[in-house]
Amino acid sequence: MNTVLQVQKEQLSDEEIIRRVLAGEQRLYEVIMRRYNAMLYRVGMSIANNEVEVEDIMQTPYIKAYEKLATFEQRSGFGTWLTRILINESLYQLKKSKRNMQIELNNETHPEIKTGNGTNSPVHTLLNKELSNILEDALVQLPEKYRMVFVLREMENMSIDETVDILNITEANVKVRLNRAKTMLRDTLGSYYKNEGIYHFHLTRCDRIVNNVFRKLGFA
């Protein structure tokens, strides 16, 4: 794609992209996907903590959003809508995975399965810097409800209103959970938690997700 043309497309607002996609420019949907891929990945990792599962889960919001694009009322931002779908799908898959694991353990089909977030978690293969490993380990140890608020507010810079909308909790709860998350992460982590190495999203993964979604939507 021509570089100038690509830059022009990237400068389009979400609303303009949606309008043009609905008008027949289906391939333009790629721009909005690449715009939100990294954010959705980090939010998904804050729940599932498995890059392979998150990559699969991320395709669902894009497909569902595309299929319902004509009904999007823009009362909240498109990114907020995508994030809400992602969180619901991630929580559903997490509960499903836990149920399946419990069944397997009860049947003793895999007696050596280890639960929890140990050092063999796939998330550790994403990073090679000691600081990033320390920070990510600290995030993994946070209870899910605190971790999700922390990622949305501090890593994705979402407003309180957006976080309330996405998580369907009160403004007071957002503030309490964020403060609790910061306390649990300890002051020593301070200014480092926005490190780009945390839940790093590689370009190859971005390309793969775009291609998979387009193939499933039938216009790859």
Short mmCIF file of C-alpha atoms in Angstrom, two decimals:
data_model
loop_
_atom_site.label_atom_id
_atom_site.label_comp_id
_atom_site.label_asym_id
_atom_site.label_seq_id
_atom_site.Cartn_x
_atom_site.Cartn_y
_atom_site.Cartn_z
CA MET A 1 0.00 0.00 0.00
CA ASN A 2 1.23 3.50 -0.83
CA THR A 3 2.76 5.02 2.30
CA VAL A 4 1.00 8.36 1.89
CA LEU A 5 -2.32 6.61 1.34
CA GLN A 6 -1.74 4.44 4.41
CA VAL A 7 -1.02 7.49 6.56
CA GLN A 8 -4.17 9.17 5.27
CA LYS A 9 -6.26 6.14 6.19
CA GLU A 10 -4.71 5.92 9.65
CA GLN A 11 -5.73 9.53 10.27
CA LEU A 12 -9.39 8.78 9.63
CA SER A 13 -11.68 8.83 12.66
CA ASP A 14 -13.39 5.63 13.78
CA GLU A 15 -16.72 7.12 12.71
CA GLU A 16 -15.48 7.85 9.19
CA ILE A 17 -14.00 4.38 8.84
CA ILE A 18 -17.27 2.79 9.97
CA ARG A 19 -19.25 4.92 7.52
CA ARG A 20 -16.99 3.95 4.62
CA VAL A 21 -16.93 0.26 5.57
CA LEU A 22 -20.73 0.22 5.60
CA ALA A 23 -20.64 1.96 2.21
CA GLY A 24 -18.67 -0.95 0.76
CA GLU A 25 -15.01 -0.32 1.58
CA GLN A 26 -14.63 -3.54 3.56
CA ARG A 27 -10.84 -3.61 3.49
CA LEU A 28 -10.78 -0.34 5.40
CA TYR A 29 -11.83 -2.34 8.46
CA GLU A 30 -8.17 -3.39 8.66
CA VAL A 31 -7.22 0.15 9.73
CA ILE A 32 -9.50 0.08 12.74
CA MET A 33 -8.33 -3.42 13.68
CA ARG A 34 -4.68 -2.40 13.68
CA ARG A 35 -5.64 0.69 15.67
CA TYR A 36 -7.01 -1.40 18.55
CA ASN A 37 -5.06 -4.66 18.33
CA ALA A 38 -2.40 -3.77 20.90
CA MET A 39 -4.93 -2.41 23.39
CA LEU A 40 -7.21 -5.45 23.11
CA TYR A 41 -4.23 -7.74 23.48
CA ARG A 42 -3.09 -6.12 26.72
CA VAL A 43 -6.61 -6.14 28.14
CA GLY A 44 -7.06 -9.78 27.12
CA MET A 45 -3.74 -10.71 28.70
CA SER A 46 -4.83 -9.06 31.94
CA ILE A 47 -7.58 -11.70 32.10
CA ALA A 48 -6.43 -14.85 30.32
CA ASN A 49 -2.64 -14.49 30.70
CA ASN A 50 -2.03 -16.80 27.74
CA GLU A 51 -0.96 -15.17 24.47
CA VAL A 52 -2.23 -18.02 22.25
CA GLU A 53 -5.70 -17.96 23.84
CA VAL A 54 -5.85 -14.18 23.78
CA GLU A 55 -4.94 -14.08 20.10
CA ASP A 56 -7.88 -16.39 19.37
CA ILE A 57 -10.24 -14.51 21.67
CA MET A 58 -9.35 -11.16 20.08
CA GLN A 59 -10.87 -12.23 16.78
CA THR A 60 -14.34 -12.47 18.32
CA PRO A 61 -14.83 -8.74 19.09
CA TYR A 62 -13.82 -7.77 15.57
CA ILE A 63 -16.14 -10.31 13.97
CA LYS A 64 -19.09 -9.48 16.23
CA ALA A 65 -18.53 -5.75 15.82
CA TYR A 66 -18.36 -6.06 12.04
CA GLU A 67 -21.52 -8.14 11.89
CA LYS A 68 -23.36 -5.51 13.98
CA LEU A 69 -21.63 -2.47 12.55
CA ALA A 70 -24.83 -1.07 11.06
CA THR A 71 -26.47 -1.04 14.50
CA PHE A 72 -23.58 0.68 16.30
CA GLU A 73 -25.16 3.79 17.83
CA GLN A 74 -21.89 5.50 18.80
CA ARG A 75 -23.18 6.35 22.27
CA SER A 76 -19.77 5.18 23.45
CA GLY A 77 -16.52 4.97 21.53
CA PHE A 78 -15.91 2.12 19.12
CA GLY A 79 -12.85 1.11 21.15
CA THR A 80 -14.99 0.96 24.28
CA TRP A 81 -17.48 -1.27 22.48
CA LEU A 82 -14.72 -3.60 21.28
CA THR A 83 -13.15 -3.76 24.73
CA ARG A 84 -16.46 -4.65 26.37
CA ILE A 85 -16.98 -7.51 23.91
CA LEU A 86 -13.40 -8.70 24.47
CA ILE A 87 -13.77 -8.73 28.25
CA ASN A 88 -17.04 -10.66 28.11
CA GLU A 89 -15.54 -13.21 25.73
CA SER A 90 -12.33 -13.51 27.78
CA LEU A 91 -14.26 -14.09 31.02
CA TYR A 92 -16.47 -16.65 29.29
CA GLN A 93 -13.48 -18.55 27.90
CA LEU A 94 -11.71 -18.37 31.26
CA LYS A 95 -14.69 -19.88 33.07
CA LYS A 96 -15.05 -22.50 30.34
CA SER A 97 -11.37 -23.39 30.62
CA LYS A 98 -11.62 -23.73 34.40
CA ARG A 99 -14.66 -25.99 34.07
CA ASN A 100 -12.85 -28.20 31.56
CA MET A 101 -9.77 -28.38 33.75
CA GLN A 102 -11.87 -29.34 36.75
CA ILE A 103 -13.50 -32.15 34.74
CA GLU A 104 -10.09 -33.42 33.64
CA LEU A 105 -8.72 -33.32 37.17
CA ASN A 106 -11.75 -35.14 38.50
CA ASN A 107 -11.29 -37.83 35.85
CA GLU A 108 -7.55 -37.94 36.56
CA THR A 109 -6.81 -37.74 32.86
CA HIS A 110 -3.98 -35.26 33.45
CA PRO A 111 -2.75 -35.69 36.99
CA GLU A 112 0.29 -33.49 36.43
CA ILE A 113 -1.63 -30.39 35.36
CA LYS A 114 -0.49 -27.37 37.33
CA THR A 115 -2.97 -24.61 38.02
CA GLY A 116 -2.19 -21.01 38.76
CA ASN A 117 0.29 -18.59 37.25
CA GLY A 118 3.67 -20.23 37.68
CA THR A 119 6.96 -19.40 36.05
CA ASN A 120 6.09 -21.64 33.07
CA SER A 121 3.20 -19.38 32.02
CA PRO A 122 3.38 -18.53 28.28
CA VAL A 123 3.39 -14.86 29.18
CA HIS A 124 7.02 -15.23 30.27
CA THR A 125 8.08 -16.12 26.74
CA LEU A 126 7.01 -12.65 25.57
CA LEU A 127 9.67 -10.75 27.43
CA ASN A 128 13.42 -10.91 27.76
CA LYS A 129 14.16 -7.94 29.98
CA GLU A 130 14.46 -8.49 33.71
CA LEU A 131 12.50 -5.36 34.61
CA SER A 132 9.62 -6.25 32.32
CA ASN A 133 9.50 -9.73 33.81
CA ILE A 134 9.30 -8.29 37.32
CA LEU A 135 6.54 -5.88 36.36
CA GLU A 136 4.52 -8.47 34.51
CA ASP A 137 4.85 -10.94 37.37
CA ALA A 138 3.54 -8.27 39.70
CA LEU A 139 0.53 -7.64 37.46
CA VAL A 140 -0.22 -11.35 37.20
CA GLN A 141 -0.40 -11.59 40.98
CA LEU A 142 -3.14 -8.96 41.18
CA PRO A 143 -6.69 -10.28 41.57
CA GLU A 144 -8.50 -10.05 38.24
CA LYS A 145 -10.88 -7.23 39.19
CA TYR A 146 -8.00 -4.99 40.24
CA ARG A 147 -5.78 -5.98 37.32
CA MET A 148 -8.47 -5.15 34.75
CA VAL A 149 -9.07 -1.66 36.17
CA PHE A 150 -5.33 -1.03 36.37
CA VAL A 151 -4.73 -2.02 32.74
CA LEU A 152 -7.64 0.07 31.45
CA ARG A 153 -6.88 3.19 33.47
CA GLU A 154 -3.09 3.22 33.76
CA MET A 155 -1.84 1.31 30.74
CA GLU A 156 -4.55 2.19 28.20
CA ASN A 157 -5.23 5.68 29.62
CA MET A 158 -8.98 5.19 29.54
CA SER A 159 -11.12 7.69 31.41
CA ILE A 160 -13.13 6.79 34.48
CA ASP A 161 -16.33 7.05 32.43
CA GLU A 162 -14.98 4.66 29.79
CA THR A 163 -13.87 2.20 32.46
CA VAL A 164 -17.28 2.38 34.14
CA ASP A 165 -18.93 1.73 30.79
CA ILE A 166 -16.69 -1.22 29.93
CA LEU A 167 -16.74 -3.00 33.30
CA ASN A 168 -20.27 -2.00 34.31
CA ILE A 169 -19.21 -0.91 37.78
CA THR A 170 -19.60 2.38 39.63
CA GLU A 171 -17.19 5.28 39.46
CA ALA A 172 -16.43 4.76 43.14
CA ASN A 173 -15.53 1.13 42.48
CA VAL A 174 -13.19 2.14 39.68
CA LYS A 175 -11.35 4.52 42.00
CA VAL A 176 -11.21 2.05 44.88
CA ARG A 177 -9.97 -0.82 42.71
CA LEU A 178 -7.36 1.34 41.02
CA ASN A 179 -6.02 2.58 44.33
CA ARG A 180 -6.00 -0.94 45.70
CA ALA A 181 -4.13 -2.18 42.60
CA LYS A 182 -1.50 0.53 42.96
CA THR A 183 -1.04 -0.31 46.62
CA MET A 184 -0.63 -4.00 45.84
CA LEU A 185 1.91 -3.28 43.13
CA ARG A 186 3.93 -1.34 45.71
CA ASP A 187 5.55 2.05 45.42
CA THR A 188 8.80 0.49 44.25
CA LEU A 189 7.25 -0.26 40.85
CA GLY A 190 6.12 3.36 40.59
CA SER A 191 6.95 4.92 37.27
CA TYR A 192 7.79 1.66 35.52
CA TYR A 193 4.37 0.09 35.06
CA LYS A 194 3.82 1.79 31.67
CA ASN A 195 6.87 0.03 30.26
CA GLU A 196 6.22 -0.92 26.62
CA GLY A 197 7.62 -4.38 27.27
CA ILE A 198 4.61 -5.36 29.35
CA TYR A 199 2.25 -7.54 27.32
CA HIS A 200 4.19 -6.50 24.21
CA PHE A 201 2.21 -6.86 21.00
CA HIS A 202 4.31 -7.95 18.02
CA LEU A 203 3.56 -6.83 14.45
CA THR A 204 3.47 -10.46 13.26
CA ARG A 205 0.64 -11.16 15.72
CA CYS A 206 -1.18 -8.05 14.47
CA ASP A 207 -0.91 -9.27 10.87
CA ARG A 208 -2.09 -12.75 11.84
CA ILE A 209 -5.18 -11.51 13.65
CA VAL A 210 -6.16 -9.19 10.78
CA ASN A 211 -5.77 -12.00 8.25
CA ASN A 212 -7.71 -14.51 10.36
CA VAL A 213 -10.60 -12.11 10.95
CA PHE A 214 -10.79 -11.17 7.28
CA ARG A 215 -10.79 -14.85 6.30
CA LYS A 216 -13.64 -15.60 8.72
CA LEU A 217 -15.60 -12.60 7.47
CA GLY A 218 -15.16 -13.83 3.92
CA PHE A 219 -13.29 -10.95 2.33
CA ALA A 220 -9.66 -11.91 2.86
#
